[in-house]
Amino acid sequence: MMRKSLFFMLLLGACSSDLSDEAIAPASFPDEVINLNLPAYNDLRTKGWMYINNIGVRGVILYHVPNTQEYYAFERNCTFQPYEACSTVEVHSSGLFMIDPCCSSQFDFSGNPMSAPAVTPLRRYDIGKAGDNTIIITDNIF
């Protein structure tokens, strides 16, 4: 009888779900064309990042890698408990990293977690170039 109870408890534990590691829902959106010359994107030039709220699950942080022509687009939906209403990543007031104020997870500007509880990197969307001053954010995951 004890063996059956132990087996049942192990089976139950193996089947339980931890919502903290659930995958973020897929996001399908039309390509977002960004003309870097437009005044709407001044923050990208001055601060090095900006929010684009009309794409992704909870919006995107568009980041310009310093001293390069590279841009990264990170999903703002935190990877720790992504279905929580407050699970939205923002750039810390220092501008040095990204943080989810809800769970306090911190991410570097490569999207990798710097502090718990998140252990999964932020989703990064693919970015293409269309000329010298135009980039296109797609819903393809990088």
PDB file of C-alpha atoms in Angstrom:
ATOM      1  CA  MET A   1       0.000   0.000   0.000  1.00  0.00           C
ATOM      2  CA  MET A   2       2.829   2.368   0.855  1.00  0.00           C
ATOM      3  CA  ARG A   3       4.437   1.748  -2.539  1.00  0.00           C
ATOM      4  CA  LYS A   4       1.202   2.671  -4.315  1.00  0.00           C
ATOM      5  CA  SER A   5       0.879   5.863  -2.278  1.00  0.00           C
ATOM      6  CA  LEU A   6       4.469   6.839  -3.016  1.00  0.00           C
ATOM      7  CA  PHE A   7       4.014   6.093  -6.726  1.00  0.00           C
ATOM      8  CA  PHE A   8       0.791   8.143  -6.819  1.00  0.00           C
ATOM      9  CA  MET A   9       2.450  11.118  -5.105  1.00  0.00           C
ATOM     10  CA  LEU A  10       5.402  11.022  -7.510  1.00  0.00           C
ATOM     11  CA  LEU A  11       3.053  10.796 -10.485  1.00  0.00           C
ATOM     12  CA  LEU A  12       0.964  13.693  -9.196  1.00  0.00           C
ATOM     13  CA  GLY A  13       4.081  15.809  -8.654  1.00  0.00           C
ATOM     14  CA  ALA A  14       5.336  15.082 -12.156  1.00  0.00           C
ATOM     15  CA  CYS A  15       2.012  16.094 -13.685  1.00  0.00           C
ATOM     16  CA  SER A  16       1.553  19.328 -11.766  1.00  0.00           C
ATOM     17  CA  SER A  17       2.036  22.555 -13.659  1.00  0.00           C
ATOM     18  CA  ASP A  18       4.107  25.534 -12.581  1.00  0.00           C
ATOM     19  CA  LEU A  19       2.628  28.632 -14.201  1.00  0.00           C
ATOM     20  CA  SER A  20       5.884  30.530 -13.698  1.00  0.00           C
ATOM     21  CA  ASP A  21       7.518  28.639 -16.572  1.00  0.00           C
ATOM     22  CA  GLU A  22       4.631  28.719 -19.057  1.00  0.00           C
ATOM     23  CA  ALA A  23       5.447  29.984 -22.505  1.00  0.00           C
ATOM     24  CA  ILE A  24       4.274  33.422 -23.540  1.00  0.00           C
ATOM     25  CA  ALA A  25       1.346  33.358 -25.915  1.00  0.00           C
ATOM     26  CA  PRO A  26       2.344  33.753 -29.566  1.00  0.00           C
ATOM     27  CA  ALA A  27       1.915  37.229 -30.991  1.00  0.00           C
ATOM     28  CA  SER A  28       1.002  37.769 -34.596  1.00  0.00           C
ATOM     29  CA  PHE A  29       1.219  41.312 -35.903  1.00  0.00           C
ATOM     30  CA  PRO A  30       1.834  43.024 -39.222  1.00  0.00           C
ATOM     31  CA  ASP A  31       5.377  44.176 -39.894  1.00  0.00           C
ATOM     32  CA  GLU A  32       6.138  47.444 -38.094  1.00  0.00           C
ATOM     33  CA  VAL A  33       8.099  49.816 -40.326  1.00  0.00           C
ATOM     34  CA  ILE A  34      10.263  52.296 -38.384  1.00  0.00           C
ATOM     35  CA  ASN A  35      11.655  55.324 -40.228  1.00  0.00           C
ATOM     36  CA  LEU A  36      14.449  56.370 -37.888  1.00  0.00           C
ATOM     37  CA  ASN A  37      14.455  59.921 -39.303  1.00  0.00           C
ATOM     38  CA  LEU A  38      10.969  60.701 -37.979  1.00  0.00           C
ATOM     39  CA  PRO A  39      10.625  62.779 -34.776  1.00  0.00           C
ATOM     40  CA  ALA A  40       8.474  60.024 -33.250  1.00  0.00           C
ATOM     41  CA  TYR A  41      11.677  58.005 -32.805  1.00  0.00           C
ATOM     42  CA  ASN A  42      13.824  60.695 -31.118  1.00  0.00           C
ATOM     43  CA  ASP A  43      13.920  58.675 -27.873  1.00  0.00           C
ATOM     44  CA  LEU A  44      15.653  55.890 -29.747  1.00  0.00           C
ATOM     45  CA  ARG A  45      18.409  58.299 -30.761  1.00  0.00           C
ATOM     46  CA  THR A  46      18.717  60.129 -27.433  1.00  0.00           C
ATOM     47  CA  LYS A  47      18.008  57.442 -24.799  1.00  0.00           C
ATOM     48  CA  GLY A  48      18.839  54.409 -26.928  1.00  0.00           C
ATOM     49  CA  TRP A  49      15.456  52.760 -26.420  1.00  0.00           C
ATOM     50  CA  MET A  50      11.718  53.344 -26.723  1.00  0.00           C
ATOM     51  CA  TYR A  51       8.392  51.592 -26.241  1.00  0.00           C
ATOM     52  CA  ILE A  52       6.244  50.521 -29.174  1.00  0.00           C
ATOM     53  CA  ASN A  53       2.927  49.548 -27.649  1.00  0.00           C
ATOM     54  CA  ASN A  54       0.882  48.478 -30.673  1.00  0.00           C
ATOM     55  CA  ILE A  55       2.780  45.230 -31.429  1.00  0.00           C
ATOM     56  CA  GLY A  56       3.614  42.069 -29.505  1.00  0.00           C
ATOM     57  CA  VAL A  57       1.662  40.674 -26.578  1.00  0.00           C
ATOM     58  CA  ARG A  58       2.195  43.670 -24.240  1.00  0.00           C
ATOM     59  CA  GLY A  59       4.207  45.910 -26.531  1.00  0.00           C
ATOM     60  CA  VAL A  60       7.877  45.964 -27.451  1.00  0.00           C
ATOM     61  CA  ILE A  61      11.013  47.652 -26.145  1.00  0.00           C
ATOM     62  CA  LEU A  62      13.031  48.752 -29.171  1.00  0.00           C
ATOM     63  CA  TYR A  63      16.700  49.030 -28.199  1.00  0.00           C
ATOM     64  CA  HIS A  64      19.597  50.498 -30.189  1.00  0.00           C
ATOM     65  CA  VAL A  65      22.874  48.705 -29.435  1.00  0.00           C
ATOM     66  CA  PRO A  66      25.412  51.488 -28.682  1.00  0.00           C
ATOM     67  CA  ASN A  67      28.019  52.280 -31.343  1.00  0.00           C
ATOM     68  CA  THR A  68      26.440  49.904 -33.869  1.00  0.00           C
ATOM     69  CA  GLN A  69      23.704  49.832 -36.472  1.00  0.00           C
ATOM     70  CA  GLU A  70      21.975  46.987 -34.580  1.00  0.00           C
ATOM     71  CA  TYR A  71      18.524  47.131 -33.024  1.00  0.00           C
ATOM     72  CA  TYR A  72      16.769  44.626 -30.754  1.00  0.00           C
ATOM     73  CA  ALA A  73      13.011  44.349 -30.234  1.00  0.00           C
ATOM     74  CA  PHE A  74      12.066  42.713 -26.920  1.00  0.00           C
ATOM     75  CA  GLU A  75       8.585  41.573 -25.930  1.00  0.00           C
ATOM     76  CA  ARG A  76       7.457  43.482 -22.831  1.00  0.00           C
ATOM     77  CA  ASN A  77       5.618  40.425 -21.473  1.00  0.00           C
ATOM     78  CA  CYS A  78       7.794  39.065 -18.659  1.00  0.00           C
ATOM     79  CA  THR A  79       8.799  35.414 -18.956  1.00  0.00           C
ATOM     80  CA  PHE A  80       8.027  34.758 -15.282  1.00  0.00           C
ATOM     81  CA  GLN A  81       4.287  34.238 -14.789  1.00  0.00           C
ATOM     82  CA  PRO A  82       3.488  35.779 -18.205  1.00  0.00           C
ATOM     83  CA  TYR A  83      -0.275  35.556 -17.684  1.00  0.00           C
ATOM     84  CA  GLU A  84      -0.299  37.835 -14.640  1.00  0.00           C
ATOM     85  CA  ALA A  85      -1.992  41.157 -15.422  1.00  0.00           C
ATOM     86  CA  CYS A  86       0.969  43.182 -14.144  1.00  0.00           C
ATOM     87  CA  SER A  87       3.662  41.150 -15.942  1.00  0.00           C
ATOM     88  CA  THR A  88       5.002  43.986 -18.143  1.00  0.00           C
ATOM     89  CA  VAL A  89       8.715  44.724 -18.523  1.00  0.00           C
ATOM     90  CA  GLU A  90       9.947  48.314 -18.669  1.00  0.00           C
ATOM     91  CA  VAL A  91      13.311  50.018 -18.866  1.00  0.00           C
ATOM     92  CA  HIS A  92      14.597  50.846 -15.377  1.00  0.00           C
ATOM     93  CA  SER A  93      14.822  54.572 -14.592  1.00  0.00           C
ATOM     94  CA  SER A  94      18.640  54.280 -14.677  1.00  0.00           C
ATOM     95  CA  GLY A  95      18.423  53.129 -18.311  1.00  0.00           C
ATOM     96  CA  LEU A  96      20.911  50.349 -17.517  1.00  0.00           C
ATOM     97  CA  PHE A  97      18.595  47.320 -17.580  1.00  0.00           C
ATOM     98  CA  MET A  98      14.980  46.207 -17.986  1.00  0.00           C
ATOM     99  CA  ILE A  99      12.747  45.217 -15.071  1.00  0.00           C
ATOM    100  CA  ASP A 100       9.319  43.764 -14.405  1.00  0.00           C
ATOM    101  CA  PRO A 101       8.070  45.794 -11.419  1.00  0.00           C
ATOM    102  CA  CYS A 102       5.489  43.082 -10.683  1.00  0.00           C
ATOM    103  CA  CYS A 103       7.918  40.229  -9.903  1.00  0.00           C
ATOM    104  CA  SER A 104      11.194  42.262  -9.752  1.00  0.00           C
ATOM    105  CA  SER A 105      12.900  40.178 -12.459  1.00  0.00           C
ATOM    106  CA  GLN A 106      15.691  42.110 -14.168  1.00  0.00           C
ATOM    107  CA  PHE A 107      16.975  41.635 -17.727  1.00  0.00           C
ATOM    108  CA  ASP A 108      20.051  42.933 -19.534  1.00  0.00           C
ATOM    109  CA  PHE A 109      19.802  44.514 -22.973  1.00  0.00           C
ATOM    110  CA  SER A 110      20.492  41.168 -24.589  1.00  0.00           C
ATOM    111  CA  GLY A 111      17.213  40.016 -23.034  1.00  0.00           C
ATOM    112  CA  ASN A 112      18.853  37.624 -20.577  1.00  0.00           C
ATOM    113  CA  PRO A 113      17.640  37.455 -16.969  1.00  0.00           C
ATOM    114  CA  MET A 114      19.990  39.107 -14.474  1.00  0.00           C
ATOM    115  CA  SER A 115      18.003  38.319 -11.331  1.00  0.00           C
ATOM    116  CA  ALA A 116      15.341  35.882 -10.235  1.00  0.00           C
ATOM    117  CA  PRO A 117      12.629  34.892 -10.343  1.00  0.00           C
ATOM    118  CA  ALA A 118      12.744  34.880 -14.177  1.00  0.00           C
ATOM    119  CA  VAL A 119      15.104  32.294 -15.662  1.00  0.00           C
ATOM    120  CA  THR A 120      14.024  32.498 -19.318  1.00  0.00           C
ATOM    121  CA  PRO A 121      15.212  35.307 -21.639  1.00  0.00           C
ATOM    122  CA  LEU A 122      12.750  37.822 -23.030  1.00  0.00           C
ATOM    123  CA  ARG A 123      11.271  37.023 -26.427  1.00  0.00           C
ATOM    124  CA  ARG A 124      13.165  38.886 -29.121  1.00  0.00           C
ATOM    125  CA  TYR A 125      11.527  39.713 -32.440  1.00  0.00           C
ATOM    126  CA  ASP A 126      13.428  39.719 -35.712  1.00  0.00           C
ATOM    127  CA  ILE A 127      14.399  43.084 -37.228  1.00  0.00           C
ATOM    128  CA  GLY A 128      15.282  43.652 -40.875  1.00  0.00           C
ATOM    129  CA  LYS A 129      16.719  46.689 -42.638  1.00  0.00           C
ATOM    130  CA  ALA A 130      15.028  48.478 -45.517  1.00  0.00           C
ATOM    131  CA  GLY A 131      17.511  51.172 -46.456  1.00  0.00           C
ATOM    132  CA  ASP A 132      19.866  53.263 -44.370  1.00  0.00           C
ATOM    133  CA  ASN A 133      17.317  54.718 -41.948  1.00  0.00           C
ATOM    134  CA  THR A 134      14.453  52.249 -41.959  1.00  0.00           C
ATOM    135  CA  ILE A 135      14.063  49.053 -39.960  1.00  0.00           C
ATOM    136  CA  ILE A 136      11.206  46.549 -39.939  1.00  0.00           C
ATOM    137  CA  ILE A 137      10.115  44.632 -36.837  1.00  0.00           C
ATOM    138  CA  THR A 138       8.472  41.310 -37.710  1.00  0.00           C
ATOM    139  CA  ASP A 139       6.600  38.817 -35.571  1.00  0.00           C
ATOM    140  CA  ASN A 140       9.279  36.206 -36.292  1.00  0.00           C
ATOM    141  CA  ILE A 141      11.110  35.237 -33.134  1.00  0.00           C
ATOM    142  CA  PHE A 142      14.868  35.758 -33.275  1.00  0.00           C
TER     143      PHE A 142
END
